[in-house]
Amino acid sequence: MQVHVQTAHAEVFKDDIARVYAQQRGISNDEAKERITDILEIITAYLVNGYNVKLHRFFNFKTRILNAKSANVPSTGAPMTIPRTRTVIATMTRSLKSRIQGKQ
């Protein structure tokens, strides 16, 4: 699907995506934002529960545990421990990378 997008600023926000989606589907901007929010909440729920999420031709989201580590407080040099934490790594798929680089 070829989509023509345009925005007045250098960043794209959910409202911008919702506006384009609403125009494509013939729905209101509010309905489009609600649908996008619902999808993002579903993806978030999977990630919170430790699942990896793979969106074909877009991104793969992988949960990862970062072990605790020692560091120094930059302003004082005092030692501190950064606790173990869980994070998400987002990796673009090869097909998206090719499209961004103009190879497809």
XYZ file of N, CA and C in Angstrom:
312
model
N 0.840 -1.167 0.000
C 0.000 0.000 0.000
C 0.891 1.237 0.000
N 0.641 2.109 -0.924
C 1.397 3.356 -1.016
C 0.637 4.434 -0.232
N 1.304 5.071 0.693
C 0.676 6.087 1.538
C 1.431 7.395 1.372
N 0.693 8.463 1.099
C 1.306 9.786 1.030
C 1.109 10.451 2.385
N 2.202 10.770 3.051
C 2.112 11.402 4.359
C 2.838 12.726 4.339
N 2.325 13.640 5.134
C 2.927 14.959 5.219
C 2.592 15.534 6.584
N 3.543 16.210 7.180
C 3.310 16.863 8.464
C 4.082 18.178 8.491
N 3.639 19.079 9.349
C 4.261 20.402 9.425
C 5.516 20.410 10.290
N 5.794 19.314 10.972
C 6.961 19.274 11.850
C 7.826 18.062 11.504
N 9.023 18.024 12.054
C 9.991 16.976 11.711
C 9.679 15.643 12.371
N 8.840 15.642 13.390
C 8.478 14.411 14.082
C 7.049 14.037 13.731
N 6.757 12.758 13.820
C 5.407 12.276 13.559
C 4.840 11.771 14.881
N 3.656 12.240 15.203
C 2.996 11.876 16.438
C 1.799 10.971 16.159
N 1.273 10.377 17.216
C 0.120 9.486 17.058
C -1.038 10.207 16.367
N -1.244 11.474 16.680
C -2.318 12.240 16.033
C -2.116 12.325 14.523
N -0.869 12.472 14.082
C -0.580 12.522 12.644
C -0.929 11.195 11.979
N -0.531 10.108 12.619
C -0.828 8.773 12.080
C -2.331 8.549 12.068
N -3.008 8.946 13.131
C -4.459 8.769 13.222
C -5.181 9.544 12.129
N -4.707 10.739 11.844
C -5.343 11.555 10.803
C -5.258 10.870 9.441
N -4.078 10.336 9.104
C -3.898 9.635 7.828
C -4.757 8.375 7.803
N -4.743 7.612 8.901
C -5.527 6.382 8.990
C -7.020 6.685 8.862
N -7.478 7.746 9.519
C -8.890 8.127 9.450
C -9.297 8.465 8.013
N -8.438 9.186 7.304
C -8.738 9.534 5.912
C -8.790 8.293 5.033
N -7.862 7.345 5.257
C -7.834 6.119 4.465
C -9.068 5.259 4.694
N -9.531 5.183 5.929
C -10.626 4.277 6.298
C -11.992 4.951 6.328
N -12.011 6.265 6.153
C -13.288 6.974 6.170
C -13.928 6.979 7.554
N -13.110 7.116 8.573
C -13.606 7.164 9.948
C -13.169 8.478 10.584
N -13.680 8.744 11.773
C -13.309 9.989 12.449
C -11.892 9.889 13.015
N -11.287 11.049 13.248
C -9.956 11.076 13.864
C -9.981 10.429 15.244
N -11.058 10.668 16.000
C -11.168 10.072 17.330
C -11.226 8.549 17.260
N -11.986 8.017 16.310
C -12.067 6.557 16.138
C -10.707 6.000 15.735
N -10.003 6.684 14.860
C -8.674 6.228 14.431
C -7.706 6.217 15.606
N -7.704 7.288 16.412
C -6.822 7.338 17.590
C -7.149 6.213 18.561
N -8.433 5.940 18.745
C -8.849 4.869 19.653
C -8.344 3.510 19.159
N -8.465 3.259 17.865
C -7.991 1.990 17.305
C -6.474 1.847 17.467
N -5.749 2.916 17.180
C -4.284 2.879 17.314
C -3.904 2.653 18.775
N -4.557 3.350 19.681
C -4.288 3.178 21.108
C -4.568 1.744 21.534
N -5.665 1.167 21.059
C -5.996 -0.222 21.398
C -4.900 -1.174 20.949
N -4.403 -1.010 19.733
C -3.332 -1.873 19.209
C -2.070 -1.709 20.055
N -1.708 -0.479 20.362
C -0.511 -0.239 21.168
C -0.659 -0.824 22.576
N -1.843 -0.778 23.144
C -2.085 -1.371 24.463
C -1.945 -2.888 24.416
N -2.399 -3.509 23.342
C -2.255 -4.961 23.191
C -0.779 -5.332 23.097
N -0.033 -4.606 22.282
C 1.408 -4.860 22.147
C 2.092 -4.677 23.499
N 1.736 -3.595 24.203
C 2.320 -3.332 25.522
C 2.019 -4.464 26.491
N 0.804 -4.976 26.487
C 0.426 -6.064 27.400
C 1.285 -7.300 27.143
N 1.521 -7.627 25.879
C 2.382 -8.768 25.574
C 3.791 -8.536 26.095
N 4.327 -7.346 25.889
C 5.684 -7.045 26.350
C 5.779 -7.071 27.874
N 4.792 -6.519 28.546
C 4.778 -6.514 30.013
C 4.786 -7.945 30.551
N 4.125 -8.844 29.832
C 4.055 -10.241 30.258
C 5.228 -11.074 29.762
N 6.257 -10.422 29.215
C 7.491 -11.106 28.857
C 7.549 -11.703 27.468
N 6.556 -11.443 26.637
C 6.555 -11.971 25.278
C 7.354 -11.069 24.348
N 7.938 -11.672 23.335
C 8.530 -10.911 22.244
C 7.429 -10.676 21.220
N 7.421 -9.515 20.590
C 6.390 -9.169 19.614
C 7.064 -8.950 18.268
N 6.587 -9.659 17.251
C 7.139 -9.536 15.907
C 6.064 -9.012 14.969
N 6.316 -7.847 14.418
C 5.397 -7.236 13.460
C 6.034 -7.343 12.078
N 5.572 -8.311 11.300
C 6.129 -8.630 9.995
C 6.296 -7.373 9.140
N 7.468 -7.241 8.550
C 7.831 -6.129 7.662
C 7.914 -4.789 8.381
N 8.031 -4.817 9.730
C 8.104 -3.565 10.469
C 9.180 -3.658 11.545
N 8.827 -4.027 12.754
C 9.767 -4.104 13.862
C 9.559 -5.389 14.649
N 10.617 -5.817 15.299
C 10.552 -6.876 16.297
C 10.867 -6.233 17.637
N 10.056 -6.532 18.642
C 10.248 -6.019 19.988
C 10.587 -7.196 20.885
N 11.697 -7.087 21.581
C 12.184 -8.191 22.403
C 12.407 -7.686 23.820
N 11.838 -8.402 24.804
C 12.079 -8.024 26.189
C 13.433 -8.574 26.609
N 14.096 -7.828 27.462
C 15.442 -8.212 27.884
C 15.670 -7.782 29.324
N 16.373 -8.607 30.076
C 16.733 -8.297 31.459
C 18.158 -7.752 31.475
N 18.335 -6.586 32.049
C 19.667 -6.022 32.240
C 20.065 -6.273 33.686
N 21.158 -6.976 33.885
C 21.611 -7.300 35.238
C 22.037 -6.048 35.993
N 22.005 -6.156 37.323
C 22.463 -5.063 38.167
C 23.943 -4.804 37.888
N 24.346 -3.563 38.042
C 25.756 -3.238 37.811
C 26.190 -2.111 38.731
N 27.480 -2.026 38.932
C 28.053 -0.969 39.758
C 28.433 0.207 38.880
N 28.292 1.390 39.439
C 28.653 2.613 38.720
C 29.036 3.666 39.752
N 29.443 4.812 39.268
C 29.762 5.941 40.143
C 28.809 7.091 39.835
N 28.405 7.793 40.881
C 27.584 8.989 40.709
C 28.463 10.032 40.030
N 28.067 10.536 38.852
C 28.923 11.467 38.112
C 29.321 12.715 38.901
N 28.407 13.275 39.677
C 28.711 14.537 40.362
C 29.624 14.356 41.576
N 29.545 13.192 42.240
C 30.326 13.010 43.463
C 31.394 11.928 43.363
N 31.220 11.043 42.400
C 32.149 9.923 42.271
C 31.859 8.796 43.240
N 30.820 8.937 44.052
C 30.460 7.900 45.021
C 29.954 6.659 44.309
N 30.304 5.478 44.805
C 29.822 4.251 44.177
C 28.314 4.065 44.400
N 27.685 3.432 43.435
C 26.260 3.127 43.538
C 25.977 1.859 42.763
N 24.847 1.239 43.037
C 24.426 0.048 42.311
C 23.193 0.388 41.499
N 23.259 0.097 40.228
C 22.098 0.251 39.356
C 21.377 -1.100 39.387
N 20.123 -1.120 39.829
C 19.438 -2.397 40.006
C 19.128 -3.093 38.676
N 18.892 -4.390 38.790
C 18.468 -5.191 37.640
C 17.173 -4.593 37.106
N 17.045 -4.530 35.793
C 15.859 -3.932 35.194
C 15.469 -4.681 33.925
N 14.226 -4.527 33.570
C 13.717 -5.129 32.342
C 13.510 -4.025 31.323
N 13.856 -4.290 30.077
C 13.729 -3.280 29.033
C 13.229 -3.934 27.759
N 12.965 -3.125 26.765
C 12.525 -3.624 25.462
C 13.508 -3.136 24.414
N 13.915 -4.050 23.559
C 14.793 -3.724 22.441
C 13.939 -3.763 21.165
N 13.971 -2.698 20.394
C 13.235 -2.644 19.126
C 14.241 -2.753 17.987
N 13.995 -3.715 17.104
C 14.885 -3.934 15.967
C 14.064 -3.882 14.691
N 14.500 -3.074 13.749
C 13.758 -3.000 12.496
C 14.023 -4.251 11.666
N 13.008 -4.688 10.923
C 13.160 -5.862 10.072
C 13.968 -5.524 8.834
N 14.492 -6.552 8.185
C 15.277 -6.331 6.966
C 14.438 -5.659 5.877
N 13.170 -6.034 5.769
C 12.354 -5.439 4.714
C 12.117 -3.954 4.963
N 11.918 -3.545 6.216
C 11.757 -2.120 6.520
C 13.056 -1.379 6.255
N 14.165 -1.972 6.660
C 15.466 -1.351 6.425
C 15.695 -1.129 4.928
N 15.346 -2.125 4.133
C 15.499 -2.001 2.673
C 14.627 -0.883 2.125
N 13.400 -0.788 2.618
C 12.496 0.265 2.147
C 13.011 1.650 2.526
N 13.516 1.784 3.755
C 14.055 3.077 4.204
C 15.263 3.480 3.383
N 16.090 2.499 3.034
C 17.296 2.776 2.249
C 17.010 2.869 0.747
N 15.743 2.742 0.368
C 15.361 2.875 -1.038
C 15.717 1.692 -1.908
N 15.894 0.527 -1.313
C 16.279 -0.658 -2.073
C 15.082 -1.492 -2.495
N 13.887 -1.082 -2.115
C 12.709 -1.876 -2.444
C 11.624 -1.045 -3.038
